[in-house]
Amino acid sequence: MNEQNFFKYFHFNEFSYTKLTHVDNSAGAPHHYIAYMKEGSGLLISPQRRLSVSAGELFFIPKGYRYHSYWQPARAVRFDSLGFDLFPSASGCHYTLQKLPFDDAAFQVFQPLSQDKTVSAASIGSLYTLLSMLMPNMETAAVEEKNAFTEL
């Protein structure tokens, strides 16, 4: 794999909506996402889960997970979205749609990613440092939730 292709596995963005917005991801999320709500709120719905997120919360969307999202601005909805394809988990282990508890140390790792969404060796390293801090407290997908995922 060359360097140019490696960087295509990462997508760091900020999304913003000023009116009620529905996003259909029933075909499955194209990447894993760690997202941070800066403003507003949202509701992510799959047949297995309903996840409400609001300002100040960090959440995870697994690659291939089928869901619909509804973004509800008071004034606006703004959230950071750190997309990545390569997840360092045990084979056959899937993490589910969830809020992510985080502490000050994790937020200090996240903050530079929020401020500059340039994909670089440094930002990718920070993403995986953040992920390693969050993974011990992440919930794995239950067997009955397997239909929420498209074939990976």
CSV table of C-alpha atoms in Angstrom, one decimal:
chain,number,residue,atom,x,y,z
A,1,MET,CA,0.0,0.0,0.0
A,2,ASN,CA,1.5,3.3,-0.9
A,3,GLU,CA,1.2,6.5,1.2
A,4,GLN,CA,-1.4,8.1,-1.1
A,5,ASN,CA,-3.8,5.1,-0.7
A,6,PHE,CA,-3.2,4.9,3.1
A,7,PHE,CA,-4.6,8.4,3.7
A,8,LYS,CA,-7.8,7.6,1.8
A,9,TYR,CA,-8.8,5.4,4.8
A,10,PHE,CA,-9.4,8.6,6.9
A,11,HIS,CA,-12.1,11.3,6.6
A,12,PHE,CA,-12.1,14.1,9.2
A,13,ASN,CA,-14.9,16.6,8.8
A,14,GLU,CA,-17.2,19.0,10.6
A,15,PHE,CA,-20.9,18.9,9.7
A,16,SER,CA,-23.4,21.7,10.3
A,17,TYR,CA,-27.2,21.9,9.8
A,18,THR,CA,-29.5,24.8,10.4
A,19,LYS,CA,-32.8,23.0,9.9
A,20,LEU,CA,-34.2,19.6,10.8
A,21,THR,CA,-32.2,17.1,8.7
A,22,HIS,CA,-32.6,13.4,8.1
A,23,VAL,CA,-29.7,11.3,6.9
A,24,ASP,CA,-30.5,7.8,5.6
A,25,ASN,CA,-27.6,5.4,6.3
A,26,SER,CA,-29.8,2.3,5.9
A,27,ALA,CA,-27.2,0.9,3.5
A,28,GLY,CA,-24.6,1.0,6.3
A,29,ALA,CA,-22.1,3.6,7.5
A,30,PRO,CA,-19.2,3.7,5.0
A,31,HIS,CA,-16.6,4.1,7.7
A,32,HIS,CA,-16.2,3.9,11.5
A,33,TYR,CA,-16.9,7.3,13.1
A,34,ILE,CA,-16.0,8.9,16.3
A,35,ALA,CA,-18.1,12.1,16.5
A,36,TYR,CA,-18.3,15.0,18.9
A,37,MET,CA,-21.4,17.1,19.2
A,38,LYS,CA,-20.5,20.8,19.4
A,39,GLU,CA,-24.0,22.2,19.2
A,40,GLY,CA,-27.6,21.0,18.8
A,41,SER,CA,-28.8,17.5,19.2
A,42,GLY,CA,-29.5,14.4,17.2
A,43,LEU,CA,-31.2,11.1,17.2
A,44,LEU,CA,-29.7,8.0,15.6
A,45,ILE,CA,-32.1,5.1,15.1
A,46,SER,CA,-31.6,1.5,14.0
A,47,PRO,CA,-34.0,-1.4,14.6
A,48,GLN,CA,-31.9,-2.4,17.6
A,49,ARG,CA,-31.1,1.0,19.2
A,50,ARG,CA,-32.1,4.6,19.7
A,51,LEU,CA,-29.2,6.9,20.5
A,52,SER,CA,-29.8,10.6,21.5
A,53,VAL,CA,-26.8,12.8,21.4
A,54,SER,CA,-26.4,16.4,22.4
A,55,ALA,CA,-23.7,19.1,22.8
A,56,GLY,CA,-20.7,17.9,24.7
A,57,GLU,CA,-21.1,14.2,23.9
A,58,LEU,CA,-18.8,11.9,22.1
A,59,PHE,CA,-20.3,8.9,20.2
A,60,PHE,CA,-19.3,6.0,18.0
A,61,ILE,CA,-20.9,4.7,14.8
A,62,PRO,CA,-19.4,1.4,13.5
A,63,LYS,CA,-18.6,0.8,9.9
A,64,GLY,CA,-21.4,-1.0,8.2
A,65,TYR,CA,-24.0,-0.1,10.8
A,66,ARG,CA,-27.5,0.6,9.4
A,67,TYR,CA,-29.3,3.5,10.8
A,68,HIS,CA,-31.1,6.8,10.2
A,69,SER,CA,-30.1,10.1,11.9
A,70,TYR,CA,-32.2,13.1,12.6
A,71,TRP,CA,-30.4,16.3,13.5
A,72,GLN,CA,-32.4,18.8,15.5
A,73,PRO,CA,-31.0,22.3,15.7
A,74,ALA,CA,-32.0,24.9,18.3
A,75,ARG,CA,-30.0,27.4,16.3
A,76,ALA,CA,-27.7,25.0,14.5
A,77,VAL,CA,-26.3,21.5,14.7
A,78,ARG,CA,-22.5,21.2,14.5
A,79,PHE,CA,-20.4,18.1,15.1
A,80,ASP,CA,-17.0,16.8,14.3
A,81,SER,CA,-16.8,13.5,12.4
A,82,LEU,CA,-13.6,11.4,12.4
A,83,GLY,CA,-14.1,8.7,9.9
A,84,PHE,CA,-11.7,5.7,9.6
A,85,ASP,CA,-11.7,2.3,8.0
A,86,LEU,CA,-9.0,0.4,9.9
A,87,PHE,CA,-10.2,-0.6,13.4
A,88,PRO,CA,-7.7,-2.4,15.7
A,89,SER,CA,-10.0,-4.9,17.3
A,90,ALA,CA,-10.0,-8.6,17.8
A,91,SER,CA,-11.2,-10.6,14.8
A,92,GLY,CA,-14.9,-11.0,14.9
A,93,CYS,CA,-15.4,-8.4,17.5
A,94,HIS,CA,-17.8,-5.6,16.6
A,95,TYR,CA,-18.5,-2.5,18.6
A,96,THR,CA,-22.1,-1.1,18.5
A,97,LEU,CA,-23.6,2.4,18.1
A,98,GLN,CA,-23.0,4.1,21.4
A,99,LYS,CA,-22.1,7.2,23.4
A,100,LEU,CA,-18.5,7.2,24.5
A,101,PRO,CA,-17.5,8.1,28.1
A,102,PHE,CA,-14.4,10.2,28.1
A,103,ASP,CA,-12.2,12.0,30.6
A,104,ASP,CA,-10.0,15.1,30.4
A,105,ALA,CA,-7.0,13.2,29.1
A,106,ALA,CA,-9.0,11.8,26.2
A,107,PHE,CA,-10.5,15.2,25.4
A,108,GLN,CA,-7.0,16.7,25.3
A,109,VAL,CA,-6.1,14.1,22.6
A,110,PHE,CA,-9.3,14.8,20.8
A,111,GLN,CA,-9.0,18.7,20.9
A,112,PRO,CA,-6.3,19.1,18.2
A,113,LEU,CA,-8.3,16.8,15.9
A,114,SER,CA,-11.3,19.0,16.3
A,115,GLN,CA,-9.4,22.2,15.6
A,116,ASP,CA,-7.5,21.0,12.5
A,117,LYS,CA,-9.2,18.2,10.5
A,118,THR,CA,-6.2,17.7,8.2
A,119,VAL,CA,-5.4,14.0,7.7
A,120,SER,CA,-1.7,13.6,8.4
A,121,ALA,CA,0.6,11.1,10.1
A,122,ALA,CA,0.2,13.1,13.3
A,123,SER,CA,-3.6,13.3,13.2
A,124,ILE,CA,-3.9,9.6,12.4
A,125,GLY,CA,-1.6,8.8,15.4
A,126,SER,CA,-3.8,11.0,17.6
A,127,LEU,CA,-7.0,9.3,16.4
A,128,TYR,CA,-5.6,5.8,17.3
A,129,THR,CA,-4.3,7.2,20.6
A,130,LEU,CA,-7.8,8.4,21.4
A,131,LEU,CA,-9.3,5.1,20.3
A,132,SER,CA,-7.0,3.2,22.5
A,133,MET,CA,-8.1,5.3,25.5
A,134,LEU,CA,-11.8,4.8,24.7
A,135,MET,CA,-11.9,1.1,23.7
A,136,PRO,CA,-11.6,-0.4,27.2
A,137,ASN,CA,-15.0,1.2,28.0
A,138,MET,CA,-16.7,0.5,24.6
A,139,GLU,CA,-19.7,-1.8,24.3
A,140,THR,CA,-19.5,-4.7,21.9
A,141,ALA,CA,-22.4,-5.6,19.7
A,142,ALA,CA,-24.7,-8.3,21.0
A,143,VAL,CA,-25.4,-11.4,18.8
A,144,GLU,CA,-29.0,-10.2,18.2
A,145,GLU,CA,-27.6,-6.9,16.8
A,146,LYS,CA,-25.7,-8.6,14.0
A,147,ASN,CA,-28.4,-7.7,11.4
A,148,ALA,CA,-27.6,-4.0,12.1
A,149,PHE,CA,-24.4,-4.4,10.1
A,150,THR,CA,-23.9,-4.8,6.4
A,151,GLU,CA,-21.4,-7.4,5.3
A,152,LEU,CA,-18.0,-5.9,6.1
